[in-house]
Amino acid sequence: TFGWYQYRLQRFIDYYPELTASQRKPYHVQEWADQYKDHKPTTSRNYIRSIKRCMIWATRQGYIEKNPIEGLEAPAGEARDVFIPKPEFENLLANTPDQNLK
């Protein structure tokens, strides 16, 4: 979890190195996330979510008085449907010794 947040937060800080936490606005986060055009909507959601979560934590801990991006909405994530072909699924079941896991 630490690495997941650290990677995204560092990218945001590198993009806006001059902004303090209280100077951040929703459009800063949106502009930053939108620059990654090759990412899927779920990735953009995760980028926005990482900043939002950090700001919520900072507010609750008293580091900042008010969360300046409180109203920022993140896009919906995409469903991830994974299809396992029947022969592969049967092979998984055949090699699973625990009956409860099956």
Coordinates of C-alpha atoms in Angstrom, one line a residue:
T1 CA 0.0 0.0 0.0
F2 CA 2.8 2.4 0.9
G3 CA 4.5 1.9 -2.5
W4 CA 1.2 2.2 -4.4
Y5 CA 0.5 5.6 -2.8
Q6 CA 4.1 6.8 -2.8
Y7 CA 4.4 6.3 -6.6
R8 CA 1.3 8.3 -7.4
L9 CA 1.9 11.0 -4.8
Q10 CA 5.4 11.6 -6.0
R11 CA 4.3 11.9 -9.6
F12 CA 1.8 14.6 -8.5
I13 CA 4.4 16.4 -6.4
D14 CA 6.9 16.4 -9.3
Y15 CA 4.2 17.8 -11.6
Y16 CA 3.3 20.7 -9.1
P17 CA 6.4 21.1 -7.0
E18 CA 5.5 24.7 -6.0
L19 CA 2.1 24.0 -4.6
T20 CA 1.5 23.6 -0.9
A21 CA -1.3 21.2 0.3
S22 CA -3.7 24.1 1.0
Q23 CA -3.1 25.7 -2.4
R24 CA -4.2 22.6 -4.3
K25 CA -7.5 22.8 -6.2
P26 CA -9.6 20.1 -7.9
Y27 CA -8.5 21.3 -11.3
H28 CA -4.8 20.7 -10.4
V29 CA -5.5 17.0 -9.7
Q30 CA -7.7 16.6 -12.7
E31 CA -5.2 18.3 -15.0
W32 CA -2.4 16.0 -13.6
A33 CA -4.5 12.8 -14.1
D34 CA -5.6 13.8 -17.5
Q35 CA -2.1 14.2 -18.8
Y36 CA -1.8 10.4 -18.9
K37 CA -3.8 9.8 -22.0
D38 CA -2.6 6.3 -22.6
H39 CA -4.1 5.1 -19.3
K40 CA -7.5 3.5 -18.8
P41 CA -10.3 5.2 -16.8
T42 CA -9.5 2.9 -13.8
T43 CA -5.9 4.2 -13.7
S44 CA -7.0 7.8 -13.9
R45 CA -9.5 7.0 -11.0
N46 CA -6.6 5.5 -9.0
Y47 CA -4.4 8.6 -9.5
I48 CA -7.2 10.9 -8.4
R49 CA -8.1 8.6 -5.5
S50 CA -4.6 8.6 -4.2
I51 CA -4.5 12.4 -3.9
K52 CA -8.0 12.5 -2.4
R53 CA -7.1 10.0 0.2
C54 CA -3.9 11.8 1.1
M55 CA -5.8 15.1 1.6
I56 CA -8.5 13.4 3.7
W57 CA -5.7 12.0 5.9
A58 CA -4.0 15.4 6.2
T59 CA -7.2 17.1 7.2
R60 CA -8.1 14.5 9.8
Q61 CA -4.6 14.6 11.3
G62 CA -4.8 18.4 11.5
Y63 CA -2.0 19.1 9.0
I64 CA -4.4 21.3 7.0
E65 CA -7.6 23.0 8.2
K66 CA -9.7 22.2 5.2
N67 CA -9.5 19.8 2.4
P68 CA -9.3 22.0 -0.8
I69 CA -10.1 19.1 -3.1
E70 CA -13.0 17.7 -1.1
G71 CA -15.5 18.0 -3.9
L72 CA -13.4 16.4 -6.6
E73 CA -15.0 13.4 -8.2
A74 CA -13.1 10.5 -9.5
P75 CA -14.2 8.7 -12.7
A76 CA -15.8 5.3 -12.3
G77 CA -13.6 2.3 -12.5
E78 CA -14.0 -0.3 -15.3
A79 CA -15.2 -3.8 -14.6
R80 CA -12.5 -6.4 -14.9
D81 CA -14.0 -9.6 -16.3
V82 CA -11.6 -12.5 -16.4
F83 CA -12.5 -15.5 -18.5
I84 CA -10.8 -18.8 -17.8
P85 CA -11.2 -21.4 -20.6
K86 CA -13.0 -24.5 -19.4
P87 CA -10.0 -26.9 -19.9
E88 CA -7.8 -24.5 -17.8
F89 CA -10.5 -24.2 -15.1
E90 CA -10.9 -28.0 -14.9
N91 CA -7.1 -28.3 -14.6
L92 CA -7.2 -25.9 -11.7
L93 CA -9.9 -27.9 -9.9
A94 CA -8.1 -31.1 -10.5
N95 CA -4.9 -29.8 -8.9
T96 CA -6.6 -28.2 -5.9
P97 CA -6.5 -30.7 -3.0
D98 CA -8.6 -28.6 -0.6
Q99 CA -12.3 -29.4 -1.2
N100 CA -13.4 -26.3 0.6
L101 CA -11.3 -24.1 -1.7
K102 CA -12.9 -25.8 -4.8

